[in-house]
CSV table of C-alpha atoms and ligand atoms in Angstrom, one decimal:
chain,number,residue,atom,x,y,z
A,8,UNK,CA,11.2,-20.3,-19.1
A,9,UNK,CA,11.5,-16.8,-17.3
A,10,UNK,CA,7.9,-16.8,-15.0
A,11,UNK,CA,5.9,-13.5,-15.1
A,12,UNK,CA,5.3,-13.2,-11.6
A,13,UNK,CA,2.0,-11.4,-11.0
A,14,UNK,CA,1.6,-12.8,-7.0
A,15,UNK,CA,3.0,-9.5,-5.6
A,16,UNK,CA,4.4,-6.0,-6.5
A,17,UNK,CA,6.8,-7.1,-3.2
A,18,UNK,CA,8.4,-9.7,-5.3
A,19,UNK,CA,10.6,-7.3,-7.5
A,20,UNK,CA,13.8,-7.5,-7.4
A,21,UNK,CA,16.3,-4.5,-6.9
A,22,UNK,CA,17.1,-2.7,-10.2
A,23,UNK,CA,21.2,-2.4,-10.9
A,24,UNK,CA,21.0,1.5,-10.2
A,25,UNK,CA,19.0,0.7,-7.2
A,26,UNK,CA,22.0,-1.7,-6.1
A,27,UNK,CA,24.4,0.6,-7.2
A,28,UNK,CA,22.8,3.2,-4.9
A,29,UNK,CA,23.1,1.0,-2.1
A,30,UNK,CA,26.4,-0.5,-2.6
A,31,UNK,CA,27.9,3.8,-2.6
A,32,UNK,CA,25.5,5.1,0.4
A,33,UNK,CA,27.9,6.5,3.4
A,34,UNK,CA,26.8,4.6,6.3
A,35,UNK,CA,27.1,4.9,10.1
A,36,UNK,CA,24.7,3.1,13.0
A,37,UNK,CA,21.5,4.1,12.8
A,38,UNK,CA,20.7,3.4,16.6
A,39,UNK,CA,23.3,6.5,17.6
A,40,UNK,CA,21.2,7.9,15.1
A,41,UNK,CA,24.4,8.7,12.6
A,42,UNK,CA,23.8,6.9,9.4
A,43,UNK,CA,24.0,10.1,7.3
A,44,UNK,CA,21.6,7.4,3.9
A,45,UNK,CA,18.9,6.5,6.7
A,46,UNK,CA,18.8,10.4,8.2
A,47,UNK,CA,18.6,11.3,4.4
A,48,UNK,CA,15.7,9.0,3.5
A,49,UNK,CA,13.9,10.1,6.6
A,50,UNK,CA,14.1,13.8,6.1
A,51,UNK,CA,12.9,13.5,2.5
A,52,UNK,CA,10.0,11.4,2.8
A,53,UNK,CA,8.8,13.9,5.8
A,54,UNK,CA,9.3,16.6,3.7
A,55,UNK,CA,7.5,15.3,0.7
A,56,UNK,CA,5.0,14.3,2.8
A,57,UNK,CA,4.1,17.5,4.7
A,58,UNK,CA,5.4,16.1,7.7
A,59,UNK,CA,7.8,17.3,10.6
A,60,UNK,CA,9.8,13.3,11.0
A,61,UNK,CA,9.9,10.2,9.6
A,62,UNK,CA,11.2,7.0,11.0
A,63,UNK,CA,12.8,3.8,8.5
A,64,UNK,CA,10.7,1.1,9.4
A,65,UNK,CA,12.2,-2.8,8.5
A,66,UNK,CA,8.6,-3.6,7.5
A,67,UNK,CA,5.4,-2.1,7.0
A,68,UNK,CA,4.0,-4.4,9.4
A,69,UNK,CA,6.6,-2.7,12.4
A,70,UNK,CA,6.0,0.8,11.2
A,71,UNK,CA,2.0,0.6,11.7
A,72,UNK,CA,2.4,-1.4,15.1
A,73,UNK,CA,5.0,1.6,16.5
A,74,UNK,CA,2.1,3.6,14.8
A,75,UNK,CA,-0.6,2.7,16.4
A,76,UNK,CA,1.1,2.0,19.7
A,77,UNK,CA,2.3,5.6,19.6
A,78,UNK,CA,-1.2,7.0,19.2
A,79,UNK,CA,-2.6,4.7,21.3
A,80,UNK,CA,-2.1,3.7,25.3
A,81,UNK,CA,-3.1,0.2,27.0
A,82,UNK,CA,-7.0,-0.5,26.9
A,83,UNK,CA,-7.3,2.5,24.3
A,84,UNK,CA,-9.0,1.2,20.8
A,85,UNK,CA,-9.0,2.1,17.0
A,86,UNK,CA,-11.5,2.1,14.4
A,87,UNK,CA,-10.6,0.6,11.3
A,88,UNK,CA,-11.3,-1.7,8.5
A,89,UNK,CA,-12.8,-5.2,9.2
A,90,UNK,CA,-10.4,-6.3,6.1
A,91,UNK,CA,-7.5,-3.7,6.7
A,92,UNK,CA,-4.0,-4.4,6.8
A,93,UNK,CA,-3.8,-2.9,10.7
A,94,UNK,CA,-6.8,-5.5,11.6
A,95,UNK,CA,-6.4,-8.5,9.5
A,96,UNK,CA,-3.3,-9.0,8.3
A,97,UNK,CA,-0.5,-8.1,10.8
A,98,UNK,CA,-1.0,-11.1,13.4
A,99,UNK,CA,-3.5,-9.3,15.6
A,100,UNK,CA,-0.2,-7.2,17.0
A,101,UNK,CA,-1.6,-3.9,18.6
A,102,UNK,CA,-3.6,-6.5,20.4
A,103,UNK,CA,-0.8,-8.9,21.6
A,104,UNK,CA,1.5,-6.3,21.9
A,105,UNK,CA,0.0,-3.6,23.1
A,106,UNK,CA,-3.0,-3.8,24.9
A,107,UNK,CA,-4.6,-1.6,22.3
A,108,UNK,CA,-8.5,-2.9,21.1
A,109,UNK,CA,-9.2,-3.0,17.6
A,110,UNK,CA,-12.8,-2.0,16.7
A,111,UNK,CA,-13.6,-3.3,13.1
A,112,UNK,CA,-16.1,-2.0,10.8
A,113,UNK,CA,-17.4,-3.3,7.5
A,114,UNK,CA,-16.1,-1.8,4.4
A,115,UNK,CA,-18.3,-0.5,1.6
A,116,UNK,CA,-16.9,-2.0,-2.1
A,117,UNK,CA,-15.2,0.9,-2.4
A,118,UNK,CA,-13.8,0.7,0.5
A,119,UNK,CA,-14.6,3.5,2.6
A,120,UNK,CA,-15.9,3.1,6.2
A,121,UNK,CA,-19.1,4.3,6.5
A,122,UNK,CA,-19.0,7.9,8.6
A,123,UNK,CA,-22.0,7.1,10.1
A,124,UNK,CA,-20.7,3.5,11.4
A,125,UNK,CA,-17.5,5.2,12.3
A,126,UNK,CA,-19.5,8.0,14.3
A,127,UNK,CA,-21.5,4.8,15.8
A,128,UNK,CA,-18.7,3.5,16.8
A,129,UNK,CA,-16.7,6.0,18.7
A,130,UNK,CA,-17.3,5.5,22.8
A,131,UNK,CA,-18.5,8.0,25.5
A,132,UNK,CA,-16.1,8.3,28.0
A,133,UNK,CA,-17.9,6.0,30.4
A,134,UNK,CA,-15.9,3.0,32.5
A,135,UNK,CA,-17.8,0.1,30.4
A,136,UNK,CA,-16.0,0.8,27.1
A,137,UNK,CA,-12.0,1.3,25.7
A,138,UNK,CA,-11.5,4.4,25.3
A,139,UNK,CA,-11.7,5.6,21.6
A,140,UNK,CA,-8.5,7.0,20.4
A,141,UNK,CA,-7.5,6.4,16.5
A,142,UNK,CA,-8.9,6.1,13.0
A,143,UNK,CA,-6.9,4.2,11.0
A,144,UNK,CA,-8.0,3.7,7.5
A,145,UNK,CA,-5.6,1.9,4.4
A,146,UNK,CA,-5.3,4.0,1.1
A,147,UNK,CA,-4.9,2.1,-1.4
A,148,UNK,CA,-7.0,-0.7,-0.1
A,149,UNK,CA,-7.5,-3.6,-2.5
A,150,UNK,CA,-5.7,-1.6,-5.5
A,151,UNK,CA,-8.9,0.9,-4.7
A,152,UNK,CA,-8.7,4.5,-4.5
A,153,UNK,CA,-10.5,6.0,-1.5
A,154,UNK,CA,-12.5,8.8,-3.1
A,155,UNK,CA,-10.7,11.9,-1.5
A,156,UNK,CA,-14.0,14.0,-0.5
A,157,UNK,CA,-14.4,11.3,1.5
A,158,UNK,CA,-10.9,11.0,3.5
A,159,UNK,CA,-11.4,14.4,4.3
A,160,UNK,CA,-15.0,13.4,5.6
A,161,UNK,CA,-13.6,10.6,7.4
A,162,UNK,CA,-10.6,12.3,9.3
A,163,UNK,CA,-13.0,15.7,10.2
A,164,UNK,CA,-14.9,13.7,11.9
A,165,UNK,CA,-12.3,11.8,13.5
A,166,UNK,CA,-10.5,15.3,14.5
A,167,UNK,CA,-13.9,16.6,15.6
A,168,UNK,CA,-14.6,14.3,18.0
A,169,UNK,CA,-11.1,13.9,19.3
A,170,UNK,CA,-9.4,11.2,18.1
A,171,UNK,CA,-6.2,10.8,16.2
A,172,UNK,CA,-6.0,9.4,12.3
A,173,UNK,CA,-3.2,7.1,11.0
A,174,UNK,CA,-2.9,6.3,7.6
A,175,UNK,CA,-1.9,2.9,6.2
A,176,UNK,CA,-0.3,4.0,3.3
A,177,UNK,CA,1.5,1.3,2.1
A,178,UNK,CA,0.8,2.3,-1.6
A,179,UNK,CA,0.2,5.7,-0.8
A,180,UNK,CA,2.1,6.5,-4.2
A,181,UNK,CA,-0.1,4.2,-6.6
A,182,UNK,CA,-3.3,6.2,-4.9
A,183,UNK,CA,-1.5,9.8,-5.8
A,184,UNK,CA,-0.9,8.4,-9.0
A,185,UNK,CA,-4.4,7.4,-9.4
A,186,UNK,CA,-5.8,10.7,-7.5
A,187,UNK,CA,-3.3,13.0,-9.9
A,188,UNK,CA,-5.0,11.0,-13.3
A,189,UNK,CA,-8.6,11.6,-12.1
A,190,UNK,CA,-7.8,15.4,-11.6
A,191,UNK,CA,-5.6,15.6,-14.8
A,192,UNK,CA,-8.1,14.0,-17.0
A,193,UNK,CA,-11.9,13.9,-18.0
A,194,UNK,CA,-13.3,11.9,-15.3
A,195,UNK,CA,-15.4,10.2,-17.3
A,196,UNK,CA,-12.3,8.7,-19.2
A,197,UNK,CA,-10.0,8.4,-16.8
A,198,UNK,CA,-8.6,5.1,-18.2
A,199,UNK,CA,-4.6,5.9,-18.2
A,200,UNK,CA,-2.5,5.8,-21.6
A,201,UNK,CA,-0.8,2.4,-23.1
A,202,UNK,CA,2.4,2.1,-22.6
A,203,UNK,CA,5.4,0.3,-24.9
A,204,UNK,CA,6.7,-3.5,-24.6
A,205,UNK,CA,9.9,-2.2,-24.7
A,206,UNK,CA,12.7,-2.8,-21.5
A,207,UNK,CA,13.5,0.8,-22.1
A,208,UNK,CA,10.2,2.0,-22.0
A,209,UNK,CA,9.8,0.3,-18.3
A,210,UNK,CA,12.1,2.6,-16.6
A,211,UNK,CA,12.2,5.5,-14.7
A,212,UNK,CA,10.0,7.6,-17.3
A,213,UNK,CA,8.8,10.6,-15.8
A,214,UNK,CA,5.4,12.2,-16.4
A,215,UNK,CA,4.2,15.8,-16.8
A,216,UNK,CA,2.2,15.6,-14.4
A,217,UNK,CA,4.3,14.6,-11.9
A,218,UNK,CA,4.5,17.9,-10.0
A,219,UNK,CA,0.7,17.0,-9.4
A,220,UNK,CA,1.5,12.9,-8.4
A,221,UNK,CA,3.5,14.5,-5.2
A,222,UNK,CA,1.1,17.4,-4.3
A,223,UNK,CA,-1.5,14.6,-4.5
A,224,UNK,CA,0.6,12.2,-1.7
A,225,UNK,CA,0.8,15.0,0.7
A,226,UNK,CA,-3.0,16.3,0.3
A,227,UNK,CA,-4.1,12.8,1.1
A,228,UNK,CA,-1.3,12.5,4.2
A,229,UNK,CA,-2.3,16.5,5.6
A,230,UNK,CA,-5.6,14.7,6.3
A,231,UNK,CA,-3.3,12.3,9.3
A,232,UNK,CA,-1.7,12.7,11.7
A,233,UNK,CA,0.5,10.1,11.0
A,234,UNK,CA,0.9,7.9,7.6
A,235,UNK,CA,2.5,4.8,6.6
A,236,UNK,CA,4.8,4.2,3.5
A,237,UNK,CA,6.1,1.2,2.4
A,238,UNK,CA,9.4,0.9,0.0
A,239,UNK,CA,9.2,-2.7,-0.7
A,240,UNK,CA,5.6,-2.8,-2.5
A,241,UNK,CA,5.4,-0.8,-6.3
A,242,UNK,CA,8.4,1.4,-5.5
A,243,UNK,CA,10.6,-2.1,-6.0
A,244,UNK,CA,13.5,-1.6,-2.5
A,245,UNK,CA,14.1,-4.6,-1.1
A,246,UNK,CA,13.2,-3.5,2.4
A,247,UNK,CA,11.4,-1.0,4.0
A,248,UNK,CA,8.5,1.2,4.8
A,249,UNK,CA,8.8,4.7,6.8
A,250,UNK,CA,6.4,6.2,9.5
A,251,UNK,CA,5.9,10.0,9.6
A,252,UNK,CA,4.6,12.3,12.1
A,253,UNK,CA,5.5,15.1,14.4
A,254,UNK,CA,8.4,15.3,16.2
A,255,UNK,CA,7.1,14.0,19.4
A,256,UNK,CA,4.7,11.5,17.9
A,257,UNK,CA,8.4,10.2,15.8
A,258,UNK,CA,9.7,10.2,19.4
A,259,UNK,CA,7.2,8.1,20.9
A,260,UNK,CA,7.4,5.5,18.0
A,261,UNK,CA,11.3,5.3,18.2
A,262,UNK,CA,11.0,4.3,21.3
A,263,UNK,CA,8.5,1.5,20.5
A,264,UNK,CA,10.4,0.5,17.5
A,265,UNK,CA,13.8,-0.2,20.0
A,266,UNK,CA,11.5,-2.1,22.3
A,267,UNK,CA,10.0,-4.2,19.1
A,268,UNK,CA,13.9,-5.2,18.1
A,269,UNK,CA,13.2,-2.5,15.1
A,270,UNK,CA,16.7,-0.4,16.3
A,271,UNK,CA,19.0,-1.1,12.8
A,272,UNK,CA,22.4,-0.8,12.7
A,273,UNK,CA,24.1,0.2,9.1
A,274,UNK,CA,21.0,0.5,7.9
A,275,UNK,CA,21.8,3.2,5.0
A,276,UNK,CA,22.1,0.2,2.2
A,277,UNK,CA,18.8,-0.1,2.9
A,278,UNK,CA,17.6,3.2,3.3
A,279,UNK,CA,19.6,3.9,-0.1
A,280,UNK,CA,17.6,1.6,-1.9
A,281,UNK,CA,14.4,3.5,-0.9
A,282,UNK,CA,16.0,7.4,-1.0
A,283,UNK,CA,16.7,5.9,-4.9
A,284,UNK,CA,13.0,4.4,-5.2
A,285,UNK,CA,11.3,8.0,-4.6
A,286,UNK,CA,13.6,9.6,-7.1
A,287,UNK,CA,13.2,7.4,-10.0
A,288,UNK,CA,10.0,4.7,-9.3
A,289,UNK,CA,7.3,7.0,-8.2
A,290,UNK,CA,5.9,8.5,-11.2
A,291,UNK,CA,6.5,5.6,-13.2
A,292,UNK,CA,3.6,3.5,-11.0
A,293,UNK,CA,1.2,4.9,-13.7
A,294,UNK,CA,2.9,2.4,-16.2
A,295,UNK,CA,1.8,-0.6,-13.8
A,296,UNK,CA,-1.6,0.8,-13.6
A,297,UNK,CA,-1.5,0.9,-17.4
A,298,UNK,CA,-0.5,-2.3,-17.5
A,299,UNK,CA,-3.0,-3.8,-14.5
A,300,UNK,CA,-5.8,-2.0,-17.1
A,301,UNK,CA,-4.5,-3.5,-20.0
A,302,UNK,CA,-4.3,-6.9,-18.2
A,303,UNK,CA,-8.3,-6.4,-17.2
A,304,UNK,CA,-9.0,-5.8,-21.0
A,305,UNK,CA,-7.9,-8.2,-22.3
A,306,UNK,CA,-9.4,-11.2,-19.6
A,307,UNK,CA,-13.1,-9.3,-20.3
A,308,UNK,CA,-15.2,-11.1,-22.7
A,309,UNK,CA,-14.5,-14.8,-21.0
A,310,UNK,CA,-17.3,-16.5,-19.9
A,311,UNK,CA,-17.1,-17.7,-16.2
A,312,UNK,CA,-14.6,-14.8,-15.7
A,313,UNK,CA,-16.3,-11.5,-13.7
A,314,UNK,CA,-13.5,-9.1,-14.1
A,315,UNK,CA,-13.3,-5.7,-12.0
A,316,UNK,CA,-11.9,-2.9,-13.5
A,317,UNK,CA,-8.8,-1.6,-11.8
A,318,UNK,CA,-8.1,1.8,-10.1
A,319,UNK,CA,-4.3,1.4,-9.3
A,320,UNK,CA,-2.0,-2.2,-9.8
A,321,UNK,CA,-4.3,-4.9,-8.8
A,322,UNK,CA,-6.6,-6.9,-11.2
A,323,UNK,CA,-9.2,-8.6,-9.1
A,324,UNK,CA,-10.6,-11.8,-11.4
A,325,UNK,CA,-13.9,-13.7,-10.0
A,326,UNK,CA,-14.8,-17.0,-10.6
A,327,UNK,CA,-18.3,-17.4,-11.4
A,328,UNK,CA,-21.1,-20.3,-11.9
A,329,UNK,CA,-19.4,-23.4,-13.3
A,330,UNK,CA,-15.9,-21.7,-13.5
A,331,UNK,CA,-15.7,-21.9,-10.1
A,332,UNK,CA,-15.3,-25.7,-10.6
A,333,UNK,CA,-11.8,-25.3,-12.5
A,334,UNK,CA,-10.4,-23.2,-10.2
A,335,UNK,CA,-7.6,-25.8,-9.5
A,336,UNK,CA,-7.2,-26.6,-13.0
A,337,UNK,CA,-7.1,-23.0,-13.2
A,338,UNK,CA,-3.9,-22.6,-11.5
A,339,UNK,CA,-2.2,-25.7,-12.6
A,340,UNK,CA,-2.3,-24.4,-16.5
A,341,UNK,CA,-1.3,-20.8,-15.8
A,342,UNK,CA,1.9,-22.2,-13.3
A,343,UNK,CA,2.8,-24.1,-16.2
A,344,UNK,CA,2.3,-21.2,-18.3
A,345,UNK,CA,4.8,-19.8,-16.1
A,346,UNK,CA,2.6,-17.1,-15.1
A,347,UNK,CA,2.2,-16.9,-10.9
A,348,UNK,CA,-0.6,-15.3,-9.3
A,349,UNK,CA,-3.4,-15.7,-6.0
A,350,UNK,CA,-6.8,-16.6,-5.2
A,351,UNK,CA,-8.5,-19.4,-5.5
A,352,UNK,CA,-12.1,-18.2,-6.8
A,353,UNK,CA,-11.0,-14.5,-6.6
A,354,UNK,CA,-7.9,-14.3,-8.9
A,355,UNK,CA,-5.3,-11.3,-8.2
A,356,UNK,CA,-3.0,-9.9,-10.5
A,357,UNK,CA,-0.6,-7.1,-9.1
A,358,UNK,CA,1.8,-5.4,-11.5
A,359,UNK,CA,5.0,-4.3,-10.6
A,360,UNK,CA,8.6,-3.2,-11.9
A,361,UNK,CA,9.7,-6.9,-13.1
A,362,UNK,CA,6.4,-7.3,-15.3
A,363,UNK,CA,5.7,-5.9,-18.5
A,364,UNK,CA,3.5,-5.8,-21.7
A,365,UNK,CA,4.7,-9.6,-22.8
A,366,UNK,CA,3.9,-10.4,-19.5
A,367,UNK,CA,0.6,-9.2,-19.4
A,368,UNK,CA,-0.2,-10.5,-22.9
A,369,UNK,CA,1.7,-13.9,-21.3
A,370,UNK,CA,-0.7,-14.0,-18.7
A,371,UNK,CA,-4.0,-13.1,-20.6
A,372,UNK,CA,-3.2,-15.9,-23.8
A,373,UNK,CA,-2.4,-18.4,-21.1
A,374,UNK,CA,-6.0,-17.4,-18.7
A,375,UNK,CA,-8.0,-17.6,-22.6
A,376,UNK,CA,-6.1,-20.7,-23.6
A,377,UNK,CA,-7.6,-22.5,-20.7
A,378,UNK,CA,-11.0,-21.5,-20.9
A,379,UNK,CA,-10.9,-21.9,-25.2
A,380,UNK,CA,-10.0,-26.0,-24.3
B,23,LIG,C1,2.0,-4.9,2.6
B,23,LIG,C2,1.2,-4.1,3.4
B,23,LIG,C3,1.6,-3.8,4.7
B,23,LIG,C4,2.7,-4.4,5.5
B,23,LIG,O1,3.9,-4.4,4.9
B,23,LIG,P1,5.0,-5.5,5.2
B,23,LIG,O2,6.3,-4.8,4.9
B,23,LIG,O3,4.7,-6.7,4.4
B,23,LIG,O4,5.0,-5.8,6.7
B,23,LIG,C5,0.7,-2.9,5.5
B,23,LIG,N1,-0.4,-2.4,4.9
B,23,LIG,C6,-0.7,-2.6,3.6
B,23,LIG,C7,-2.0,-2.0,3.1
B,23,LIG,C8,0.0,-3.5,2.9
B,23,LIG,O5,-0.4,-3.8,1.6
């Protein structure tokens, strides 16, 4: 039994014209900066982006470190989310590595860092505090889109009192997908379109729209000064995120990256991989966010089951009253059901490339079959 595998949108596996691409990409050594694939990935995603450089990153993880540590000098700090990716999840490294102070806020459900908590926490320049240098906030964060009004509000007042703003855009894409659907639609129905069971109807279809799903990335990134991408999440590379910036600010970071053990040799297999994820996977992320909305319809309506209706890829399932007590049993039945996912009281279903419509169905007979015995 083939598993529908909703733990991660990382967990896709390269598609045969992806490997194709990488087995034919020219390659050189990307630390005497002559792999013609890795310079080609970089220019692009700075150009559709908005911005002047881009740097391949091994992880997403390395590419907000150099990121940060670019933006930021020994005893500086940055403001971000108490549950962010650049705070929580990425082993405290700005900290142990360098010298930079995170200062964590409390998120809103939606998301967003309050302005006024931000404004509250910026520092006068006074020898008791770090110095305040960088915003960073995470967009997508949780499968939510921030609301854009407010990323502009966010990063104004950042700029206006002088301090830098790095986005964490590790699903930048699924949030320009999102973004491009509220604008192209009533937003009162903004729920996006079914799409087909079919294998051939999971490829690289491309929308109308799509002109819009690109201008949408870059007006969410010309709010930074530097953003974050990551290859290896919806846009289904193996490897790989990138960093973009200006040229110096790309400078700085390459630098960092050497000193971090990030300096890749024949890198452009890799960077291949991603140069062929922006041509063909990017507009089809509306199909997972189909999908991640079908998935939520058809778990709602099950008693113990509190489900939140998804913005982008990610179906967030609560456990509630005397559900919460089957959680276990929960988990057992659906991994022999073949369908993978995590949380323990607050279920998470991402889709991705490698899961379809029979997944989804897969996954929502198996979740109703254990709560109908
Ligand atoms: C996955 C993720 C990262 C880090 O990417 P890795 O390649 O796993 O290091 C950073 N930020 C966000 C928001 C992510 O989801």
């Amino acid at each position: 039994m083939n598993t529908a595998d909703f733990r991660s949108d990382t967990v896709t596996q390269p598609t045969a014209d992806m490997r194709a691409a990488m087995l034919d990409a020219p390659l050189g050594d990307d630390v005497f900066a002559d792999d013609p694939s890795v310079n080609a990935l970089q220019d692009k995603i700075a150009a559709m982006l908005g911005f002047e450089a881009a740097l391949f990153m091994p992880t997403g993880t390395q590419s907000n470190l150099c990121g940060i540590l670019a933006h930021c000098q020994r005893g500086d700090e940055y403001i971000v989310g108490q549950l962010a990716h650049t705070y929580r999840w990425e082993g405290g490294g700005a900290a142990v590595l360098g010298s930079v102070q995170p200062q964590p806020l409390n998120h809103q459900p939606d998301g967003t860092l309050l302005l006024s908590d931000i404004e509250a926490a910026i520092k006068p320049d006074d020898a008791h505090f770090a110095k305040t240098k960088l915003l960073t906030l995470e967009n997508t964060w949780g499968g939510k889109l921030l609301p854009f009004a407010y990323v502009q509000a966010a990063t104004e007042l950042a700029k206006a009192r002088g301090l830098s703003r790095h986005l964490d855009g590790a699903r930048l894409f699924n949030a320009a997908v999102a973004q491009a659907a509220l604008k192209g639609t009533d937003p009162t129905d903004a729920a996006p379109p079914l799409v087909g069971d079919g294998p051939g109807q999971r490829s690289t279809r491309s929308g109308e729209r799509g002109g819009d799903v690109y201008a949408q990335a870059r007006a969410i990134a010309s709010c930074f000064d530097s953003a974050s991408v990551c290859f290896s999440k919806g846009l289904g590379a193996p490897i790989g995120s990138a960093l973009c910036g200006s040229k110096d600010f790309i400078a700085r970071a390459h630098r960092i990256r050497k000193m971090a053990g990030g300096g890749m040799r024949q890198a452009g297999m890799l960077a291949a991989a991603a140069t062929h994820a922006l041509d063909h996977h990017v507009l089809r992320l509306a199909e997972d966010h189909a999908l991640a909305a079908r998935l939520a319809q058809g778990l709602r309506g099950i008693a113990g089951l509190e489900v939140e209706a998804p913005q982008t890829n990610i179906v967030f399932v609560d456990l509630v009253g005397a559900a919460r007590a089957q959680s276990a049993a929960l988990q057992e039945h659906l991994k022999a059901q073949g369908v993978l996912i995590t949380g323990l009281y607050r279920l998470r279903f991402v889709t991705h490339l490698d899961v379809d419509g029979a997944a989804v169905d897969r996954a929502v007979a198996a979740v109703r079959s254990f709560f109908a015995a």
